[in-house]
PDB file of C-alpha atoms in Angstrom:
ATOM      1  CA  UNK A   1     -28.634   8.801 -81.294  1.00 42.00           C
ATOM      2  CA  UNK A   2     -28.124  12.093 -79.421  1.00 45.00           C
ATOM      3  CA  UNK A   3     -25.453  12.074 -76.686  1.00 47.00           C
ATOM      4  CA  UNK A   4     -26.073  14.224 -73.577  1.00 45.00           C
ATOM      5  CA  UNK A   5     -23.232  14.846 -71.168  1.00 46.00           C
ATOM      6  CA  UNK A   6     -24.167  14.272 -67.300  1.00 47.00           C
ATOM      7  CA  UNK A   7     -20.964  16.825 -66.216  1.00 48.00           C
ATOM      8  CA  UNK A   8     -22.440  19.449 -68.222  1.00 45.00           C
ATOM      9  CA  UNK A   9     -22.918  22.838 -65.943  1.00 45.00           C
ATOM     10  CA  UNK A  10     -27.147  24.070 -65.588  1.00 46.00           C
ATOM     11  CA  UNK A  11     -26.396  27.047 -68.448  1.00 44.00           C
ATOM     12  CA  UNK A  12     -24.663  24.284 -70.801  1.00 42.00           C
ATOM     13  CA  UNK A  13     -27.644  22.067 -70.615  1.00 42.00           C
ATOM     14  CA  UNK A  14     -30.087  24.785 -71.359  1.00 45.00           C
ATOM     15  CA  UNK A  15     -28.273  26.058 -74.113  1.00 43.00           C
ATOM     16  CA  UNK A  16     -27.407  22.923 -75.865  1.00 46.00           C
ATOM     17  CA  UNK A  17     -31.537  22.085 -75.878  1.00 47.00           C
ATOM     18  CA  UNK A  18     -32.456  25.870 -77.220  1.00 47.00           C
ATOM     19  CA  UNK A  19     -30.044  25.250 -80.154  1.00 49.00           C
ATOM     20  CA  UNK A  20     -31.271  21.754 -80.858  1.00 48.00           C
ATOM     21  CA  UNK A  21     -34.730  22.910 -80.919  1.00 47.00           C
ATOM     22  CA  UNK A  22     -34.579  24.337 -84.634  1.00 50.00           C
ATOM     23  CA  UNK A  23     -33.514  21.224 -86.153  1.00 52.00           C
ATOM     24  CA  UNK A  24     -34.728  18.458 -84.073  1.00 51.00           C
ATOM     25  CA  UNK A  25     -38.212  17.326 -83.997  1.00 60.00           C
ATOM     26  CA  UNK A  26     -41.015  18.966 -81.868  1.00 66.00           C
ATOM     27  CA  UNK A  27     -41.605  15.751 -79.516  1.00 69.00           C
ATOM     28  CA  UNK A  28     -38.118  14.442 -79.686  1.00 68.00           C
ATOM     29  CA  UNK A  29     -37.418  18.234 -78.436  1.00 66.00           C
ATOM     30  CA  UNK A  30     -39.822  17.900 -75.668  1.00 74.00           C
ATOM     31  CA  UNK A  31     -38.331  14.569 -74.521  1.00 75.00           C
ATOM     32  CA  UNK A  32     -34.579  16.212 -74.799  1.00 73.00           C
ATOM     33  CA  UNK A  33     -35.620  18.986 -72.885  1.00 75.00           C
ATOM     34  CA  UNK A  34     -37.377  17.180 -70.306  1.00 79.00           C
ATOM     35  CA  UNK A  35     -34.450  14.665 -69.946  1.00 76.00           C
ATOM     36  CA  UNK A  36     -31.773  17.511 -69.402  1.00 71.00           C
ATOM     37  CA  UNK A  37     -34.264  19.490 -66.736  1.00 76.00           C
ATOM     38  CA  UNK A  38     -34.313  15.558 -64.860  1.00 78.00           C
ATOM     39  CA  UNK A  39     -30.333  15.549 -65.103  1.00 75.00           C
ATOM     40  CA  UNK A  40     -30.382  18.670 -63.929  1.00 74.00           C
ATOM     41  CA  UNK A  41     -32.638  18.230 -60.779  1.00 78.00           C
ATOM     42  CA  UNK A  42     -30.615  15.087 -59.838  1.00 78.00           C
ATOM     43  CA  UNK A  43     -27.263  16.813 -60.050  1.00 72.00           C
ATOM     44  CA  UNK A  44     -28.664  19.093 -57.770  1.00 74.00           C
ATOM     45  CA  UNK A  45     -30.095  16.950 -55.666  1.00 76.00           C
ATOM     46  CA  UNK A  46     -26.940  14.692 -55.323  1.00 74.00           C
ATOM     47  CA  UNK A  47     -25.059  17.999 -54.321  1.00 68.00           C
ATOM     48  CA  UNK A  48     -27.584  19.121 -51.493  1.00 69.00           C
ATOM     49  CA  UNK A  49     -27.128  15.806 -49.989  1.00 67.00           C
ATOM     50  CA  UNK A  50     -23.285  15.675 -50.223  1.00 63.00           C
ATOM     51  CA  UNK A  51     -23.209  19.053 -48.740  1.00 59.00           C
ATOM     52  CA  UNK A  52     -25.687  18.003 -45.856  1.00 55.00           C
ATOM     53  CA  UNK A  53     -23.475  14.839 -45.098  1.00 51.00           C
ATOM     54  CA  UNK A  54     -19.988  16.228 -44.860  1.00 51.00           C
ATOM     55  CA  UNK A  55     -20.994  19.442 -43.175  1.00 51.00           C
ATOM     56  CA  UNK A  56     -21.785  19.276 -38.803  1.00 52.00           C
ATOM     57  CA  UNK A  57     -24.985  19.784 -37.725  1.00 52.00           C
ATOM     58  CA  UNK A  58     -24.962  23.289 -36.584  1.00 50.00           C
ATOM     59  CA  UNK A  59     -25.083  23.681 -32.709  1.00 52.00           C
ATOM     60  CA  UNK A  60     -25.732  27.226 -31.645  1.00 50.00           C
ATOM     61  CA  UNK A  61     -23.453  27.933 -28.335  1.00 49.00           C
ATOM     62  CA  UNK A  62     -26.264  29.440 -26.397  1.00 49.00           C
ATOM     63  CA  UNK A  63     -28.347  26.037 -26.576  1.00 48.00           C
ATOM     64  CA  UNK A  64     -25.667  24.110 -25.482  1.00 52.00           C
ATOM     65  CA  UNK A  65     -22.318  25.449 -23.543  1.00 51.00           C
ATOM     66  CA  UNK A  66     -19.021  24.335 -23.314  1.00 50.00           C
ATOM     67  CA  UNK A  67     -18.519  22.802 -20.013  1.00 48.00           C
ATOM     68  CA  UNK A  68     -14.836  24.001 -19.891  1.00 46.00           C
ATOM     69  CA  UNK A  69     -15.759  27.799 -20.670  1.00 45.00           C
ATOM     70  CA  UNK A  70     -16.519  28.241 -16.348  1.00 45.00           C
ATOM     71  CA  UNK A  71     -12.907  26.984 -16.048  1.00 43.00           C
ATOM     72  CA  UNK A  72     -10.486  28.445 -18.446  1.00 44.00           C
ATOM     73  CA  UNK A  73     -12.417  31.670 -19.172  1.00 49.00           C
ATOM     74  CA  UNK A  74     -11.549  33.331 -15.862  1.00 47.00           C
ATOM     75  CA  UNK A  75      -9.746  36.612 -16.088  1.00 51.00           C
ATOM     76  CA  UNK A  76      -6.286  36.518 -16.582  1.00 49.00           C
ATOM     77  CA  UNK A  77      -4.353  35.956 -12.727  1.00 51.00           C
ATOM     78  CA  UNK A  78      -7.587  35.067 -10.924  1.00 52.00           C
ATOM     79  CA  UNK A  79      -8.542  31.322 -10.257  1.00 53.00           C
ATOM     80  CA  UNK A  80     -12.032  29.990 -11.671  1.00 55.00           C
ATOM     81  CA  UNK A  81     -14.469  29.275  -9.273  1.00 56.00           C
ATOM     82  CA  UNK A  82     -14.351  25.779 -10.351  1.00 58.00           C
ATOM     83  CA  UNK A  83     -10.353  25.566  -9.541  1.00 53.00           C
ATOM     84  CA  UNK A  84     -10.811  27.236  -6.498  1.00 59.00           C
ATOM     85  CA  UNK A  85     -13.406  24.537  -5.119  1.00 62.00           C
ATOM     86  CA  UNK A  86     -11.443  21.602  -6.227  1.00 53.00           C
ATOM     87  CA  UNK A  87      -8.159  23.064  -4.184  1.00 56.00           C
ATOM     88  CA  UNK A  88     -10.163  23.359  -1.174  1.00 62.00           C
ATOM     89  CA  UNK A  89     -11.512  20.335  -1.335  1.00 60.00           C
ATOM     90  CA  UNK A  90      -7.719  18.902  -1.856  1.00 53.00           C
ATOM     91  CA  UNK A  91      -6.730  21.049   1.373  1.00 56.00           C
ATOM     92  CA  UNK A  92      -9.010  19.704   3.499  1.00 53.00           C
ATOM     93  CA  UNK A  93      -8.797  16.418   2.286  1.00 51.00           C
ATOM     94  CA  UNK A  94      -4.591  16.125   2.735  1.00 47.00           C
ATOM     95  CA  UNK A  95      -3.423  17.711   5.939  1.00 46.00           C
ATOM     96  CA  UNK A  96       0.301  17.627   6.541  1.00 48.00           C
ATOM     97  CA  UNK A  97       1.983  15.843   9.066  1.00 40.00           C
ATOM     98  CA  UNK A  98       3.273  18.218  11.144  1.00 40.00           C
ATOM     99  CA  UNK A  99      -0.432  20.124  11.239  1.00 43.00           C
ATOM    100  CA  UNK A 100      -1.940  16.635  12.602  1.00 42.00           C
ATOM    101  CA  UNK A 101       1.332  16.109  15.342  1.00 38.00           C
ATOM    102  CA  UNK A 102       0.179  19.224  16.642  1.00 45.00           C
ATOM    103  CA  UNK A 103      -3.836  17.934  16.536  1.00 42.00           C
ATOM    104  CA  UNK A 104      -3.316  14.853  18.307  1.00 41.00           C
ATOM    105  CA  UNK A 105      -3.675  15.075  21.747  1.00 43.00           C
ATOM    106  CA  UNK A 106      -0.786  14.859  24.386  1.00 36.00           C
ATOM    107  CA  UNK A 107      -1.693  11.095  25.576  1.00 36.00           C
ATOM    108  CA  UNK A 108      -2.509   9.605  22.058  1.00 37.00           C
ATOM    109  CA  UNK A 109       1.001  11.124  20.741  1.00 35.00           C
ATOM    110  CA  UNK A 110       2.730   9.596  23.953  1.00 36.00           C
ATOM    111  CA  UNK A 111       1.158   6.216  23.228  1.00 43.00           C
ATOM    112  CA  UNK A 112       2.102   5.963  19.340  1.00 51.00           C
ATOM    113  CA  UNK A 113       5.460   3.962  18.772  1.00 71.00           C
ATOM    114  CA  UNK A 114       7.324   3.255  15.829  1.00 90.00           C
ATOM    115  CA  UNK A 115       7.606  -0.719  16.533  1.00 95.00           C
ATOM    116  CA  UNK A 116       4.746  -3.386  15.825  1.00 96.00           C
ATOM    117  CA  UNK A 117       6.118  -5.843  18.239  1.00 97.00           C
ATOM    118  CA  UNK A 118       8.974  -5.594  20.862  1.00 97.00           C
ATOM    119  CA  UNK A 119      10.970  -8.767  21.697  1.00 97.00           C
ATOM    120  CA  UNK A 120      12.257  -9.150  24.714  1.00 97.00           C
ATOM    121  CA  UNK A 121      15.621 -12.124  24.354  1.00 97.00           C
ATOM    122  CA  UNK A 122      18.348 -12.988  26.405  1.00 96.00           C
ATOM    123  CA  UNK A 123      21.352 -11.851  24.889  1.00 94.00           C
ATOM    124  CA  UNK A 124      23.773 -14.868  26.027  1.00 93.00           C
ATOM    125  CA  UNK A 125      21.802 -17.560  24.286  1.00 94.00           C
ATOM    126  CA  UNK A 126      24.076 -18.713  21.338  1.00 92.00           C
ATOM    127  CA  UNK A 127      20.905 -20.457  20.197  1.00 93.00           C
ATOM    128  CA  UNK A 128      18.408 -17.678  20.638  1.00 94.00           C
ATOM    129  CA  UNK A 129      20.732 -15.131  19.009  1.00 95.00           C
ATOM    130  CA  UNK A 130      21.514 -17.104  15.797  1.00 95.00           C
ATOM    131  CA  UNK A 131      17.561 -16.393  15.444  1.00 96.00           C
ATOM    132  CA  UNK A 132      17.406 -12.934  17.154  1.00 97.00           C
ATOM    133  CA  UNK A 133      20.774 -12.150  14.519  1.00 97.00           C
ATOM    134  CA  UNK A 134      18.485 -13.279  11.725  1.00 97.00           C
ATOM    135  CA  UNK A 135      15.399 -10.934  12.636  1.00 97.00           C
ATOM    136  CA  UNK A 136      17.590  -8.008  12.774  1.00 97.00           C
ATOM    137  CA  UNK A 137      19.448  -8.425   9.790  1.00 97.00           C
ATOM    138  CA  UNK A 138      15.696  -8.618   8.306  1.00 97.00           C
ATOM    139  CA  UNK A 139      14.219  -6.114  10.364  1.00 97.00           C
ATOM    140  CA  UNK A 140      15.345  -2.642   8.242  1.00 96.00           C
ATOM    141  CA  UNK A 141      14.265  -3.862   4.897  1.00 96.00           C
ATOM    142  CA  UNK A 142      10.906  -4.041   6.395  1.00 96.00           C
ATOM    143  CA  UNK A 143      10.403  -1.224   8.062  1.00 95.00           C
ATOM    144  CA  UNK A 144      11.991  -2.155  11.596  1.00 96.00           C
ATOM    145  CA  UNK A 145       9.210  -3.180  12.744  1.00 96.00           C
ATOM    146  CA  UNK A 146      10.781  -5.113  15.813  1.00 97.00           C
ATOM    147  CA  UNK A 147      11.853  -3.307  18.664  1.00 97.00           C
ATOM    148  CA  UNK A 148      14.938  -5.663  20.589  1.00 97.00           C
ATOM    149  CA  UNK A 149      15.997  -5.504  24.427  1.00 97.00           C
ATOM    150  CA  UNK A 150      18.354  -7.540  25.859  1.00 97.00           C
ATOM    151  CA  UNK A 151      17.111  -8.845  28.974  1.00 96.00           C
ATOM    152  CA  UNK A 152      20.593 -10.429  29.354  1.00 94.00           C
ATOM    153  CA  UNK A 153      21.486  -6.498  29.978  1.00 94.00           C
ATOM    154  CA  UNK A 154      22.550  -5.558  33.457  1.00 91.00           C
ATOM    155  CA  UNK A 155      20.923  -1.934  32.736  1.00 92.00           C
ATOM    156  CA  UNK A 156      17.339  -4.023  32.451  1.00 95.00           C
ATOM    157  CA  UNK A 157      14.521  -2.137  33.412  1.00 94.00           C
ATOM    158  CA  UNK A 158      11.060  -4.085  33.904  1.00 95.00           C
ATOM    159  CA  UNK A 159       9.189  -0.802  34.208  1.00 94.00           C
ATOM    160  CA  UNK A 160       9.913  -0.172  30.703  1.00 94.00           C
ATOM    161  CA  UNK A 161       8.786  -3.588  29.183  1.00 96.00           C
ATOM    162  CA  UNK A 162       5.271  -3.635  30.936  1.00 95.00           C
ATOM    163  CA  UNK A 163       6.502  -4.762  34.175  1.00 96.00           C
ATOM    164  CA  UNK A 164       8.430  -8.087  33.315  1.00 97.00           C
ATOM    165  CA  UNK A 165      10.624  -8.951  35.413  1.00 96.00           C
ATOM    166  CA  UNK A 166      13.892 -10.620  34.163  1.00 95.00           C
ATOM    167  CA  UNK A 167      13.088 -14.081  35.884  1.00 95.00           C
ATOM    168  CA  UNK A 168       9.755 -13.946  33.607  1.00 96.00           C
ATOM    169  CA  UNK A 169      11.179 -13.376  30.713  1.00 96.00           C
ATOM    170  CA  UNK A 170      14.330 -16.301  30.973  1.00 95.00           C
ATOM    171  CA  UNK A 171      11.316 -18.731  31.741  1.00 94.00           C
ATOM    172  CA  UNK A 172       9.844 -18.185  28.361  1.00 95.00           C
ATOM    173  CA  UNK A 173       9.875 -15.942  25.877  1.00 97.00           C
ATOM    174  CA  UNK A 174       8.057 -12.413  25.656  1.00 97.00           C
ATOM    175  CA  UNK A 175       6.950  -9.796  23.399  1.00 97.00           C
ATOM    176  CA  UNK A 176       4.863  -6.700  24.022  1.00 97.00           C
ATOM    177  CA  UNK A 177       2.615  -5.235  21.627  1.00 97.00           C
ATOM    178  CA  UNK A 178       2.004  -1.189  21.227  1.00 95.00           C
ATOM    179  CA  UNK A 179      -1.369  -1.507  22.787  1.00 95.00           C
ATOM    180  CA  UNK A 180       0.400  -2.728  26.004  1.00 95.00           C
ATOM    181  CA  UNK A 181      -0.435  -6.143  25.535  1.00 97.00           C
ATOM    182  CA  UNK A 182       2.015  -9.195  26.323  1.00 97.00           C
ATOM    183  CA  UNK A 183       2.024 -12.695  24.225  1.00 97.00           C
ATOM    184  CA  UNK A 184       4.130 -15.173  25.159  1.00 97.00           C
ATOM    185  CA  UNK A 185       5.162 -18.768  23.050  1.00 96.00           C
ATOM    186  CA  UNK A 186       4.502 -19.309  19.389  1.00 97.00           C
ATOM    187  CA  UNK A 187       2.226 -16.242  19.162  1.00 97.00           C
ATOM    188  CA  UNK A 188       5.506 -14.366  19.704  1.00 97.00           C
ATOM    189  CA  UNK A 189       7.471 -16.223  16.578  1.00 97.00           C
ATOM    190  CA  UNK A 190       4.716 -15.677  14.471  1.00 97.00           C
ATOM    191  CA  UNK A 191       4.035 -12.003  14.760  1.00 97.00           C
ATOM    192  CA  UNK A 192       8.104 -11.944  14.738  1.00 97.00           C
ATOM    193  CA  UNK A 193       8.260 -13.612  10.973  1.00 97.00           C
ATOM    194  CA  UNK A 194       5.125 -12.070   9.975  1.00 97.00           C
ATOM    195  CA  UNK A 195       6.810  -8.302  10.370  1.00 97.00           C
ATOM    196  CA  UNK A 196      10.618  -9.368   8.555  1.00 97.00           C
ATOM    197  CA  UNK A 197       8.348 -11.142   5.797  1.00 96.00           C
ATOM    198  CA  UNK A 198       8.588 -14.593   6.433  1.00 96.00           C
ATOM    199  CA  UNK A 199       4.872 -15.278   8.040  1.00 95.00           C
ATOM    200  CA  UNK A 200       4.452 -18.339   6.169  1.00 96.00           C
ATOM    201  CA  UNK A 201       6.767 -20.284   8.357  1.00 96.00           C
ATOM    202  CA  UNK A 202       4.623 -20.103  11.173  1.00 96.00           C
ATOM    203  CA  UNK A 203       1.329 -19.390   9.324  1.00 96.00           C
ATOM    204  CA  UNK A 204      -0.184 -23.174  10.034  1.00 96.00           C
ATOM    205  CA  UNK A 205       0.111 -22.426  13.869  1.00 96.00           C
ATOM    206  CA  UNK A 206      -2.736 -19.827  13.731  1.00 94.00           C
ATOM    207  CA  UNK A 207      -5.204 -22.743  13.910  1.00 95.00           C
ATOM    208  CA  UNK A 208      -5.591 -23.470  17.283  1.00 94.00           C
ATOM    209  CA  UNK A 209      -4.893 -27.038  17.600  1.00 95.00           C
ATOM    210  CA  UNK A 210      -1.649 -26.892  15.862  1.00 96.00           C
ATOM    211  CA  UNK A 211      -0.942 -23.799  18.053  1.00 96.00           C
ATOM    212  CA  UNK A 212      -1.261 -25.504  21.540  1.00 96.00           C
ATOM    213  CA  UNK A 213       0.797 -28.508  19.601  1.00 97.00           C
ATOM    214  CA  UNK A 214       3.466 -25.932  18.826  1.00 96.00           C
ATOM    215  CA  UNK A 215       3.310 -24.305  22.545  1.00 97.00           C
ATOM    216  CA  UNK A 216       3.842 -27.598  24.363  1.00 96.00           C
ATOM    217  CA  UNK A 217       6.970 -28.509  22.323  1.00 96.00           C
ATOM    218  CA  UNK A 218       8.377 -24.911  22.747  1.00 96.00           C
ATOM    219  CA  UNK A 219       7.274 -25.472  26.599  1.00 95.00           C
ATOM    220  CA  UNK A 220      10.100 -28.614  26.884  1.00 95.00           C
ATOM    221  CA  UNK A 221      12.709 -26.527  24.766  1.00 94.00           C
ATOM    222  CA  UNK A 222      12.271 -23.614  27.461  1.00 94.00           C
ATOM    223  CA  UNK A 223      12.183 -25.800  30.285  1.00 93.00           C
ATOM    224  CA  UNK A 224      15.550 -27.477  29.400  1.00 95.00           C
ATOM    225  CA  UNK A 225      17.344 -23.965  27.493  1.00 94.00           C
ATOM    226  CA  UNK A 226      19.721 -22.855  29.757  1.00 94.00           C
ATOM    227  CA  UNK A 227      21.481 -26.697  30.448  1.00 93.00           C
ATOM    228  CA  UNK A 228      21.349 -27.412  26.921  1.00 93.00           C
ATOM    229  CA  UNK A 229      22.927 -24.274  26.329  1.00 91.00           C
ATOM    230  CA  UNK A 230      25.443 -24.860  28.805  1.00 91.00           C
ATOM    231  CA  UNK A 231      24.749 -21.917  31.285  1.00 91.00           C
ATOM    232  CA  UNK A 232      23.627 -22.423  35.546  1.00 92.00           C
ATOM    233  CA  UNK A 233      19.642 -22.887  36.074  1.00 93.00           C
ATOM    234  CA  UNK A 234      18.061 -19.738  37.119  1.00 93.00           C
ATOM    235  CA  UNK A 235      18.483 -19.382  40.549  1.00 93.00           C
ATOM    236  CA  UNK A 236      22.413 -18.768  40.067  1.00 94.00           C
ATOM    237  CA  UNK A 237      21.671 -16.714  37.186  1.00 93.00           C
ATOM    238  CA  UNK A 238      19.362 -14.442  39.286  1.00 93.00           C
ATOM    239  CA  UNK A 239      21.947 -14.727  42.313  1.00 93.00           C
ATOM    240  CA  UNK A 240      24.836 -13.695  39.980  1.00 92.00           C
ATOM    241  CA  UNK A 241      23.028 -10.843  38.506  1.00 90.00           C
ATOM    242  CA  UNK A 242      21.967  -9.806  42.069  1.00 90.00           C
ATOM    243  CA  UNK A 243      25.745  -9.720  43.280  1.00 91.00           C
ATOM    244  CA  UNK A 244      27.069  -7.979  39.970  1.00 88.00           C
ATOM    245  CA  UNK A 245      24.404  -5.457  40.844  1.00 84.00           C
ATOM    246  CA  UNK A 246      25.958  -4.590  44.066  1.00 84.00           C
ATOM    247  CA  UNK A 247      29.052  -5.066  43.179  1.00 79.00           C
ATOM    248  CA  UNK A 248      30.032  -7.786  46.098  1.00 64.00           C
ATOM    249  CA  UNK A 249      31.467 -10.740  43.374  1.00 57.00           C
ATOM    250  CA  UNK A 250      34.677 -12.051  43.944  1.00 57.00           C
ATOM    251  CA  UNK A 251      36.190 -13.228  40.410  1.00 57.00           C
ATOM    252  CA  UNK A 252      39.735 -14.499  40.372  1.00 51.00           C
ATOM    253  CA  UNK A 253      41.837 -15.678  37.469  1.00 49.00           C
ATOM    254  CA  UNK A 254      39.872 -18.338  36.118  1.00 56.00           C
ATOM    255  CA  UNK A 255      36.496 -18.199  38.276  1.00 58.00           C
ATOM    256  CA  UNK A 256      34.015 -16.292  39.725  1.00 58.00           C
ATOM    257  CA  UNK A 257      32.882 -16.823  43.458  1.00 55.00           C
ATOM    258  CA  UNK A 258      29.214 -16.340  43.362  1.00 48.00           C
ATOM    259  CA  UNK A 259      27.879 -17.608  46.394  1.00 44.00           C
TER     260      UNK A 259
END
């Protein structure tokens, strides 16, 4: 039988039939010839569709641009226009703060504080102070939040803690807000926790029935703070602080004279 090679080149194939012709019969010649010219147009056609499968479709640039040509095609030291609208956006968007200091006006700037809450405590409460010592050892690890005055201070000013006076404050504790506002009793512990982190303490005692539960026990603990804490009720506190003021005590060795 007659053997026909499938890798053969075009020229091969036709040259193999013409030589074949003079000594092979007509119709097998026919049938040779036809099978090589089928080979032939397969080979090709195998080729053309390799070639179409490998090779990208061809995408002409004017059809369809490059989206980054408007921003890295700019001339050499100039900005694009694209650049250029994305940095003024940025500007506008991010103002520094010294630029919006000197944009706020006088009487918002005077009323902005650094503090979220500002306790007022008395100083000479061994009690209070084991808590107060806690809440400022706290208080710079989150942000010092807490702003602490001494009410126990002889240099107390009222005016400058929204008008409490220092009898107010031993009665029960106080805390002013940076609105202005004053809260008094557990409201006061909780925002105090909440700002050193520990807010879960005294989270149940936002629902108001545990609240005023919470309030009426604080309300015997403040009633009955200074005896318990071994100091004179408030009338000789006041009277003391009075006479310390003007300077009329008498204080011997071991005591002072106060009345």
């Amino acid at each position: 039988p007659l053997h026909v090679d499938r890798g053969l080149a075009p020229a091969s194939v036709s040259l193999l039939s013409a030589d074949m012709i003079g000594t092979v019969p007509a119709p097998a010649a026919q049938r040779l010839e036809a099978l090589c010219a089928s080979l032939l147009r397969q080979r090709t056609a195998r080729a053309a569709t390799r070639r179409t499968v490998l090779s990208p479709p061809h995408r002409p640039s004017a059809t369809r641009p490059c989206p980054a040509a408007s921003v890295w095609q700019a001339p050499l030291g100039s900005p694009s226009p694209r650049y250029a609208d994305v940095k003024s956006r940025l500007s506008a968007a991010f103002v520094p703060r010294s630029s919006m200091a000197e944009a706020m006006p006088a009487e918002e700037e005077s009323a902005s504080t650094d503090w979220d809450i500002k306790l007022l405590y008395d100083g000479e409460c061994p009690i209070c102070m084991a808590e107060v010592n806690m809440l400022m050892e706290r208080n710079p690890r989150f942000g010092n939040k807490i702003s602490f005055v001494d009410i126990a201070d002889d240099n107390y000013d009222p005016e400058t803690c929204a008008g409490i006076t220092f009898a107010e404050a031993m009665e029960e504790i106080h805390a002013i807000l940076p609105d202005g506002r004053i809260i008094t009793g557990i409201e006061v512990f909780r925002r105090l926790y909440e700002a050193v982190g520990l807010g879960w303490i005294y989270a149940v005692t936002q629902y108001e029935p545990v609240e005023k539960l919470a309030n009426q026990v604080y309300g015997i603990w403040a009633k009955y703070r200074l005896p318990i804490t071994g100091k004179p009720d408030l009338e000789t506190l006041l009277e003391m602080r009075r006479r310390r003021k003007e300077g009329t005590d008498k204080c011997g060795e071991d005591e002072c004279e106060v009345w």
